Coordinates of N, CA and C in Angstrom, one line a residue:
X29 N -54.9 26.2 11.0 CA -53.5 25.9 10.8 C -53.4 24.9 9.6
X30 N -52.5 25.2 8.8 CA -52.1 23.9 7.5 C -50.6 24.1 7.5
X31 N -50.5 22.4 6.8 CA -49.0 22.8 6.3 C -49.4 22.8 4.9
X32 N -48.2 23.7 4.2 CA -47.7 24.1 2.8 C -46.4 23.9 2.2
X33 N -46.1 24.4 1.4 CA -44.8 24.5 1.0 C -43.9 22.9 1.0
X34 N -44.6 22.0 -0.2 CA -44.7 20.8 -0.6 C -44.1 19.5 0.4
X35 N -45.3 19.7 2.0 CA -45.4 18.8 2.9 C -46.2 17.8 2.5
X36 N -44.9 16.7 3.0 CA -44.3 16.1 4.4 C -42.7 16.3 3.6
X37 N -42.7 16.4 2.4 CA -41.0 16.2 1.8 C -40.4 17.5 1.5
X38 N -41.5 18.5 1.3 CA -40.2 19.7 1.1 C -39.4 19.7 -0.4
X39 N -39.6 18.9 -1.1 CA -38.9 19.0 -2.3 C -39.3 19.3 -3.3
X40 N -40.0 20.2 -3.6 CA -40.6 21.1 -4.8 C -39.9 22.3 -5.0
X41 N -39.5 23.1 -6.2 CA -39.1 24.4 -6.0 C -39.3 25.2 -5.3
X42 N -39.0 26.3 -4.9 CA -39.2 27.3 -4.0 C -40.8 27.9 -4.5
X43 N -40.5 27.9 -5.9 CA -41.5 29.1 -6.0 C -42.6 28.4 -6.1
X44 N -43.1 26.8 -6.4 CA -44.4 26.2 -5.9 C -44.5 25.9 -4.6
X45 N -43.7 26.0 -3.8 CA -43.8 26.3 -2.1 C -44.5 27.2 -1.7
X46 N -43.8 28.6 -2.4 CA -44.7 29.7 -2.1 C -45.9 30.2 -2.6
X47 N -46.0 29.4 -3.6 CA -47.9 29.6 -4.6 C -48.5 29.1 -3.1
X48 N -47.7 27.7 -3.0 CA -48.8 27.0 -2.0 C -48.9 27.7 -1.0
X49 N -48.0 28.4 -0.2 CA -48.5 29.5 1.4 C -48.9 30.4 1.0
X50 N -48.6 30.8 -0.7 CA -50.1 32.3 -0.6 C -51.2 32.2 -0.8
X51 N -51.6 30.4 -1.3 CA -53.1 29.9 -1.5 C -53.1 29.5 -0.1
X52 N -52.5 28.9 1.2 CA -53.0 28.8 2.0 C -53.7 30.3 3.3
X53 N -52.5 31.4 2.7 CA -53.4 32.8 3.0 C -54.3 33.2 2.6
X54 N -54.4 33.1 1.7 CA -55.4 33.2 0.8 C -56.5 32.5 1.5
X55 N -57.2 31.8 1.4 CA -58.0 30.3 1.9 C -58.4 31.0 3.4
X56 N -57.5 31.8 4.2 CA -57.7 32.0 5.6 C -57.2 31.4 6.7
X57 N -55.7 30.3 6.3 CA -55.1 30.2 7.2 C -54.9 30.9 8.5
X58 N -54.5 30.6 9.8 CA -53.4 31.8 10.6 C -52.5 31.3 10.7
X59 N -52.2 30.3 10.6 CA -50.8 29.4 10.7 C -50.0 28.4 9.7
X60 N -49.0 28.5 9.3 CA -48.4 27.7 8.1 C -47.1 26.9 9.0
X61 N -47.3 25.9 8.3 CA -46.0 24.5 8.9 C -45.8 24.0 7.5
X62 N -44.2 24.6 7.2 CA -43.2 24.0 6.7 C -42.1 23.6 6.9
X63 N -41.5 22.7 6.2 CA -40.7 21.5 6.2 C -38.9 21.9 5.2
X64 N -38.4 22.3 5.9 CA -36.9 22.4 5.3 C -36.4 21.2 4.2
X65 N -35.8 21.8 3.1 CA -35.0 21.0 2.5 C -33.8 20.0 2.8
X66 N -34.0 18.7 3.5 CA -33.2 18.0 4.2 C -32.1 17.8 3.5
X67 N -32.3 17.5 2.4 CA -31.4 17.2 1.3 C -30.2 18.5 1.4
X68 N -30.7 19.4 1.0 CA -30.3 20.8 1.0 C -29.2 20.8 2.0
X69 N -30.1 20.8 3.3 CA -29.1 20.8 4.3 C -28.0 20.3 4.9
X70 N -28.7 18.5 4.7 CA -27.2 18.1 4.5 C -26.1 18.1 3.5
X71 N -26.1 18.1 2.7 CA -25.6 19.0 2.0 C -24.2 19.9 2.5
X72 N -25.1 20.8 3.1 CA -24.1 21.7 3.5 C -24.9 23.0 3.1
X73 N -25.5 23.3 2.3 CA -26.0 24.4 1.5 C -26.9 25.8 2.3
X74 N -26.2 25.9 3.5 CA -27.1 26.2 4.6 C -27.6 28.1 4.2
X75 N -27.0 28.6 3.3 CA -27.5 29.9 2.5 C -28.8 29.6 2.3
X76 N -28.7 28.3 1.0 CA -30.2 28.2 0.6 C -31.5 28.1 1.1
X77 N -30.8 27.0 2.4 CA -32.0 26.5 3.1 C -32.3 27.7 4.4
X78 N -31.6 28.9 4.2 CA -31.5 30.1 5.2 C -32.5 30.8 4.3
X79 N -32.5 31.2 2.7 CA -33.2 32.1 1.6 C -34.3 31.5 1.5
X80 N -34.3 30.0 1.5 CA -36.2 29.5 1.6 C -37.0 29.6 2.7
X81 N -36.3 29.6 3.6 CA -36.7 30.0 4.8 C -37.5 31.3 4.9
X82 N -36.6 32.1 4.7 CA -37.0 33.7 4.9 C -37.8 34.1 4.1
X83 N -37.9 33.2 2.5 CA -38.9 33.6 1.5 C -40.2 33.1 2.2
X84 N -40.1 31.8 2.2 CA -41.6 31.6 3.3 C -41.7 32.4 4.1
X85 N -41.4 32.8 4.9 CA -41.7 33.7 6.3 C -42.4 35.1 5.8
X86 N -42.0 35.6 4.6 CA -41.9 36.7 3.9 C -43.4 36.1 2.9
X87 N -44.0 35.0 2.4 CA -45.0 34.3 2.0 C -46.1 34.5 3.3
X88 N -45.4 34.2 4.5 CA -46.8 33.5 5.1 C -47.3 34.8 5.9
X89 N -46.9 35.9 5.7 CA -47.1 37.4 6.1 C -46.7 37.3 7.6
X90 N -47.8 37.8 8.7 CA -48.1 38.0 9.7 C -48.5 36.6 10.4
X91 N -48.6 35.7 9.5 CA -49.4 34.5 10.4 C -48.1 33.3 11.1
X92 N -48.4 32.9 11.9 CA -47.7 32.1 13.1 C -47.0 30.7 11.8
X93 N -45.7 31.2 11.5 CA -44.6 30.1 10.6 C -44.2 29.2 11.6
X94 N -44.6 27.8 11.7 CA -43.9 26.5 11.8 C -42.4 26.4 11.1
X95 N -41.8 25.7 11.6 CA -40.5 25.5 10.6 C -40.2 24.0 11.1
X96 N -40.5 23.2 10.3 CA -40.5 21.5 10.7 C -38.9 21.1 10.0
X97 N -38.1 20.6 10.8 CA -36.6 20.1 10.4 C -36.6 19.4 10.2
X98 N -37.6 17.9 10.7 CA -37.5 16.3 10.8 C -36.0 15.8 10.8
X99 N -35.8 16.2 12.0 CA -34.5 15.6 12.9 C -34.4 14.6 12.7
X100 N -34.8 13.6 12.5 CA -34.4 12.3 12.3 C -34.1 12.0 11.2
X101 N -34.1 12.8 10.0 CA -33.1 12.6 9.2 C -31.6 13.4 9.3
X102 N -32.0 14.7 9.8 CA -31.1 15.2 10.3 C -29.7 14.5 11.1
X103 N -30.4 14.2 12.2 CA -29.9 12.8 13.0 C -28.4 13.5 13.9
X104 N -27.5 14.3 13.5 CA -27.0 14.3 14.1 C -26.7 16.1 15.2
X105 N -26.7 16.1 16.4 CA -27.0 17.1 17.3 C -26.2 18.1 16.8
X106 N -25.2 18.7 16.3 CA -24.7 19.4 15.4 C -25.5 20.4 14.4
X107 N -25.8 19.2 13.2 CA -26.9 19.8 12.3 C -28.1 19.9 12.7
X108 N -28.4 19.2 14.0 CA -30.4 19.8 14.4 C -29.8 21.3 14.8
X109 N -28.3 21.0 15.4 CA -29.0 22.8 16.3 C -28.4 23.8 15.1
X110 N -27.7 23.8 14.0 CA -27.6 24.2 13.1 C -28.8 24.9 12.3
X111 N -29.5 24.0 12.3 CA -31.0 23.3 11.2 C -31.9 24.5 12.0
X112 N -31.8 24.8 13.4 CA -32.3 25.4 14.4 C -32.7 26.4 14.4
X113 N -31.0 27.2 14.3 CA -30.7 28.2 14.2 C -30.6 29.1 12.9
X114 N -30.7 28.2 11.7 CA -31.3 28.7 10.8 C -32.5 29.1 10.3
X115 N -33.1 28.3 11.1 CA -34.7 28.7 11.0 C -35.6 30.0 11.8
X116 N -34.8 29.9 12.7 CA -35.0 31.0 13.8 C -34.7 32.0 13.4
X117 N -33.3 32.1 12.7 CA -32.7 33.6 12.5 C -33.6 34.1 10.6
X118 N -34.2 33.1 10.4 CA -35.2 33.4 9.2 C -36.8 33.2 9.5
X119 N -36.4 33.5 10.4 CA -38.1 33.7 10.9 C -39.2 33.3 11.3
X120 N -38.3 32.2 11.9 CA -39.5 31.1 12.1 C -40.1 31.5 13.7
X121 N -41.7 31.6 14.0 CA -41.8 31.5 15.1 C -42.0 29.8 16.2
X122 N -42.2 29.2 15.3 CA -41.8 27.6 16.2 C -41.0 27.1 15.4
X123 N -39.7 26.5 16.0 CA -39.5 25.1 15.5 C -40.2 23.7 15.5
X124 N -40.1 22.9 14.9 CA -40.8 21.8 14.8 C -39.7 20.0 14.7
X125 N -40.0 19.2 15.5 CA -38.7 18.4 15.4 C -39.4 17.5 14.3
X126 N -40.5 17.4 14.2 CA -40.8 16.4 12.6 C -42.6 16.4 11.9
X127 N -42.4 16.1 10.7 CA -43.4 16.2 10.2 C -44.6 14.4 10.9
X128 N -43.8 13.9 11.4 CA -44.6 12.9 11.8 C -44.8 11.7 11.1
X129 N -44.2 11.9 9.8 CA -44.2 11.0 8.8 C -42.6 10.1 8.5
X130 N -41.8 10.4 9.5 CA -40.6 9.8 9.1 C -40.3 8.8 10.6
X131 N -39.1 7.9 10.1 CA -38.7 7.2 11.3 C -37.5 7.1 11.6
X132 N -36.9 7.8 13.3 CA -37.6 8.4 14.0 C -38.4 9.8 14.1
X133 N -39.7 10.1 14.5 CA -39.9 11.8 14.6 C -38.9 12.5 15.8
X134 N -40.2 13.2 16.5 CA -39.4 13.7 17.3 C -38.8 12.3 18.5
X135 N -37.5 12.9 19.5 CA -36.9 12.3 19.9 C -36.4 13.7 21.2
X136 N -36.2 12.6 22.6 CA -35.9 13.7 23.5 C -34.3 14.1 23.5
X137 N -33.7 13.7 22.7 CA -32.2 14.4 22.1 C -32.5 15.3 21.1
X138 N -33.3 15.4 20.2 CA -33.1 16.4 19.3 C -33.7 17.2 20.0
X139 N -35.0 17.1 20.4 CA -35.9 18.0 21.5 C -34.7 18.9 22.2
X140 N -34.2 18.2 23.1 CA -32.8 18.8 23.8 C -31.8 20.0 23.3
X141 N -31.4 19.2 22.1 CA -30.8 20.2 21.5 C -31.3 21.8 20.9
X142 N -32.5 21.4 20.5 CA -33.7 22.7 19.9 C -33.7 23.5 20.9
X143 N -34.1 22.8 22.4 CA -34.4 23.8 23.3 C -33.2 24.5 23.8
X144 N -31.9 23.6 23.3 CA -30.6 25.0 24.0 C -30.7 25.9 22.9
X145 N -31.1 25.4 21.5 CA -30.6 26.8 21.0 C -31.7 27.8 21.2
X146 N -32.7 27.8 21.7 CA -33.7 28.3 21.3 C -33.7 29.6 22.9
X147 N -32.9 28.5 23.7 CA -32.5 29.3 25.3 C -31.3 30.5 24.7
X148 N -30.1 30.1 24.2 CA -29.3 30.4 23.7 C -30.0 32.0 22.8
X149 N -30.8 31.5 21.7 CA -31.6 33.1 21.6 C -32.5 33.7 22.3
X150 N -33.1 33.2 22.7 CA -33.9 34.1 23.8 C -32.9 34.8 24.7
X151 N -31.5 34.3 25.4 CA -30.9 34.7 26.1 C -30.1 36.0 25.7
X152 N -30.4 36.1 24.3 CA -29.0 37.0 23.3 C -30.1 38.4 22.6
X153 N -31.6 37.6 22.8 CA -32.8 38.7 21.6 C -34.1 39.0 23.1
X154 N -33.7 37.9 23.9 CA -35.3 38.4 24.5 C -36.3 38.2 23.8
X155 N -36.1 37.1 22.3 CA -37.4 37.0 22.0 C -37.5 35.4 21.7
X156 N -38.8 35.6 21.9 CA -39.3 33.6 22.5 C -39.6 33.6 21.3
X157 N -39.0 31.9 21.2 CA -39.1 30.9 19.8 C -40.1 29.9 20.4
X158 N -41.5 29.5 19.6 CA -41.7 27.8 20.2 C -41.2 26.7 19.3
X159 N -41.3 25.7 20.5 CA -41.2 24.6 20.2 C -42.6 23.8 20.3
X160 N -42.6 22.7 19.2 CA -43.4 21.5 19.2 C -42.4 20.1 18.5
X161 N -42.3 19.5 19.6 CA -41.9 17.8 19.5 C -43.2 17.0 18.4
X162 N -43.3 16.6 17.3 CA -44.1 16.2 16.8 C -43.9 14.3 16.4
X163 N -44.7 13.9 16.3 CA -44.6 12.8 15.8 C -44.0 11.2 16.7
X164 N -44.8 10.5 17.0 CA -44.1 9.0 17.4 C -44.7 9.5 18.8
X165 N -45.3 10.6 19.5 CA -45.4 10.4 20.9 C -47.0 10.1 21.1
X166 N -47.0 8.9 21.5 CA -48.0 8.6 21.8 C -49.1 8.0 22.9
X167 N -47.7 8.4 24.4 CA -48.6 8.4 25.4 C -48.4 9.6 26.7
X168 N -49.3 9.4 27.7 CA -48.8 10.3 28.7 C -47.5 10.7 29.2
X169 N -46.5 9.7 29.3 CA -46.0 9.4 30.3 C -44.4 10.4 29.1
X170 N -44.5 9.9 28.0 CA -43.6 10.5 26.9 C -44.2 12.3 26.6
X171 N -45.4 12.4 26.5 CA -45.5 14.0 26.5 C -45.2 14.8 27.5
X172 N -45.4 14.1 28.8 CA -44.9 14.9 29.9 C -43.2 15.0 30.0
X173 N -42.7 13.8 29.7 CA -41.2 13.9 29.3 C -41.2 15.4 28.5
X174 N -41.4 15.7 27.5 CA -41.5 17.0 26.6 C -41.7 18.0 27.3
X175 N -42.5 17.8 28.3 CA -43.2 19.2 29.3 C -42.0 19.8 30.3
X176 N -41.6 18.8 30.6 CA -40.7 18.6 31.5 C -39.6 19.3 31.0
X177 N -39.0 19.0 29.7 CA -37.8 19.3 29.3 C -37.8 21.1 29.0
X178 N -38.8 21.3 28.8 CA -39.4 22.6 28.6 C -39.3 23.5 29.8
X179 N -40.2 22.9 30.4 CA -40.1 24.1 31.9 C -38.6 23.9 32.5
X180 N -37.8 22.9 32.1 CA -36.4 22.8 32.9 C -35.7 23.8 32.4
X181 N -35.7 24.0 30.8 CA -34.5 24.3 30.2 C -35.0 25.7 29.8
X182 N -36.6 26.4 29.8 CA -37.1 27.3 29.2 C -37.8 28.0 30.2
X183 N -38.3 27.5 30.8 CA -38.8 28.0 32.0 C -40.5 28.5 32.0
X184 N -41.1 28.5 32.8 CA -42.7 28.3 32.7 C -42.9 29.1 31.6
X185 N -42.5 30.1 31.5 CA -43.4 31.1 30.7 C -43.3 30.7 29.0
X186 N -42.9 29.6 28.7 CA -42.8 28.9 27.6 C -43.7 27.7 27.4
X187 N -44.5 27.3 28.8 CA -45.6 26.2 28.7 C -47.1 27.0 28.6
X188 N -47.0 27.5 27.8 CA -48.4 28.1 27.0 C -48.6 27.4 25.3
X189 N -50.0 27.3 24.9 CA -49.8 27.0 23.5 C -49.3 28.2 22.4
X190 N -49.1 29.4 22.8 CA -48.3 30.6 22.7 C -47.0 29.9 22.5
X191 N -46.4 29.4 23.0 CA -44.6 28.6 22.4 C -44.6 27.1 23.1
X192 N -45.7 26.6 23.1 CA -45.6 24.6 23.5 C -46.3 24.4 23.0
X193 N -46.3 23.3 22.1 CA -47.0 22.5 21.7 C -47.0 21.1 21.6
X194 N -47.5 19.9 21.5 CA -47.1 18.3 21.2 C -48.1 18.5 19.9
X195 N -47.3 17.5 19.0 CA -47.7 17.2 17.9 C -47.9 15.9 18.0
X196 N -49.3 15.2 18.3 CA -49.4 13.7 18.8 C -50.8 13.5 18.4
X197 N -51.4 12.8 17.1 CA -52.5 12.9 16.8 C -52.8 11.6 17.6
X198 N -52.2 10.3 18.5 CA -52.8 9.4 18.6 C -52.8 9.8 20.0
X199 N -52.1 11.0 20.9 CA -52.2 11.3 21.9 C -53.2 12.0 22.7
X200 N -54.3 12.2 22.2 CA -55.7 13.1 22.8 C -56.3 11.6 23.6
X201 N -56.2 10.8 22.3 CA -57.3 9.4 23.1 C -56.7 8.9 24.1
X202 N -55.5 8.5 24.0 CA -54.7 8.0 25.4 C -54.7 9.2 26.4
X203 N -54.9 10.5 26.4 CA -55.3 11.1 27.6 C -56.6 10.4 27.9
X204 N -57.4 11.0 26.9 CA -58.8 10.4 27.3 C -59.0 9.4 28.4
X205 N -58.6 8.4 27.6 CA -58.3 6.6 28.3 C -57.8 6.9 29.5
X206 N -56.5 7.6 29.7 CA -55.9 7.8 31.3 C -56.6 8.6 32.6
X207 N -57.8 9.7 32.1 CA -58.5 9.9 32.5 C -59.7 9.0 33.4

């Protein structure tokens, strides 16, 4: 897995986005994580940030597309499930609530909101979107919050790394440690 398509900011043209996910297929990726035009979106410009979408998806072939929104600039529940649902309906197979690099990342409100829309399509297509909460979660007690919100609102068959994920590089050691 890498990210591409001018991560952690997203703000390069389209079409050096896409050099970058065809050199990361190229290279032998299976998995690409990109980062939406925040700017864009707030904005309003939700075509565009629907057409980059799709162009990436349409870039990263066959292999498993991330779509990172970084909700916390987003900030408000409206435009995350907006942000959401445009990424979904352009092909993303996970959503992503942040690149991990901003303040706040993920959050169990934006989390919230991703996971109704994500119920919301499954309920309408029958086909499973994942999720991964990424960034700022850094102990047990907060990933299991994440687990939790999952199996409540999604139901088990969504707690596989197939559609769950945590995005928590400082969280493997603190399992460790709790261990």
């Amino acid at each position: 897995a890498t990210t591409a398509a001018a991560f952690p900011g997203g703000q390069l043209p389209l079409h050096l986005k896409l050099a970058e996910i065809h050199y990361a297929v190229e290279e032998g990726a299976d998995e690409v994580d990109v980062v939406i035009s925040r700017g864009t979106m707030l904005a309003g410009e939700y075509e565009i940030v629907s057409s980059e979408i799709e162009a990436m998806r349409q870039a990263a072939g066959n292999l498993t597309l991330k779509v990172i929104l970084e909700t916390g600039e987003l900030k408000q529940p409206d435009i995350i499930a907006r942000a959401s649902r445009i990424a979904i309906l352009a092909g993303a197979d996970f959503i992503k609530t942040s690149t991990g690099k901003t303040t706040p990342a993920a959050t169990p409100e934006a989390m919230y909101v991703m996971l109704k829309v994500i119920a919301d399509y499954y309920r309408n297509t029958g086909r499973m979107i994942g999720i991964k909460p990424a960034g700022g979660i850094a102990d047990v007690k907060s990933a299991m919050g994440y687990y939790r919100m999952v199996r409540e609102l999604l139901g088990t068959p969504w707690l596989s790394p197939a559609h769950f994920r945590i995005g928590a590089s400082r969280l493997a050691d603190r399992i460790a440690e709790t261990i």
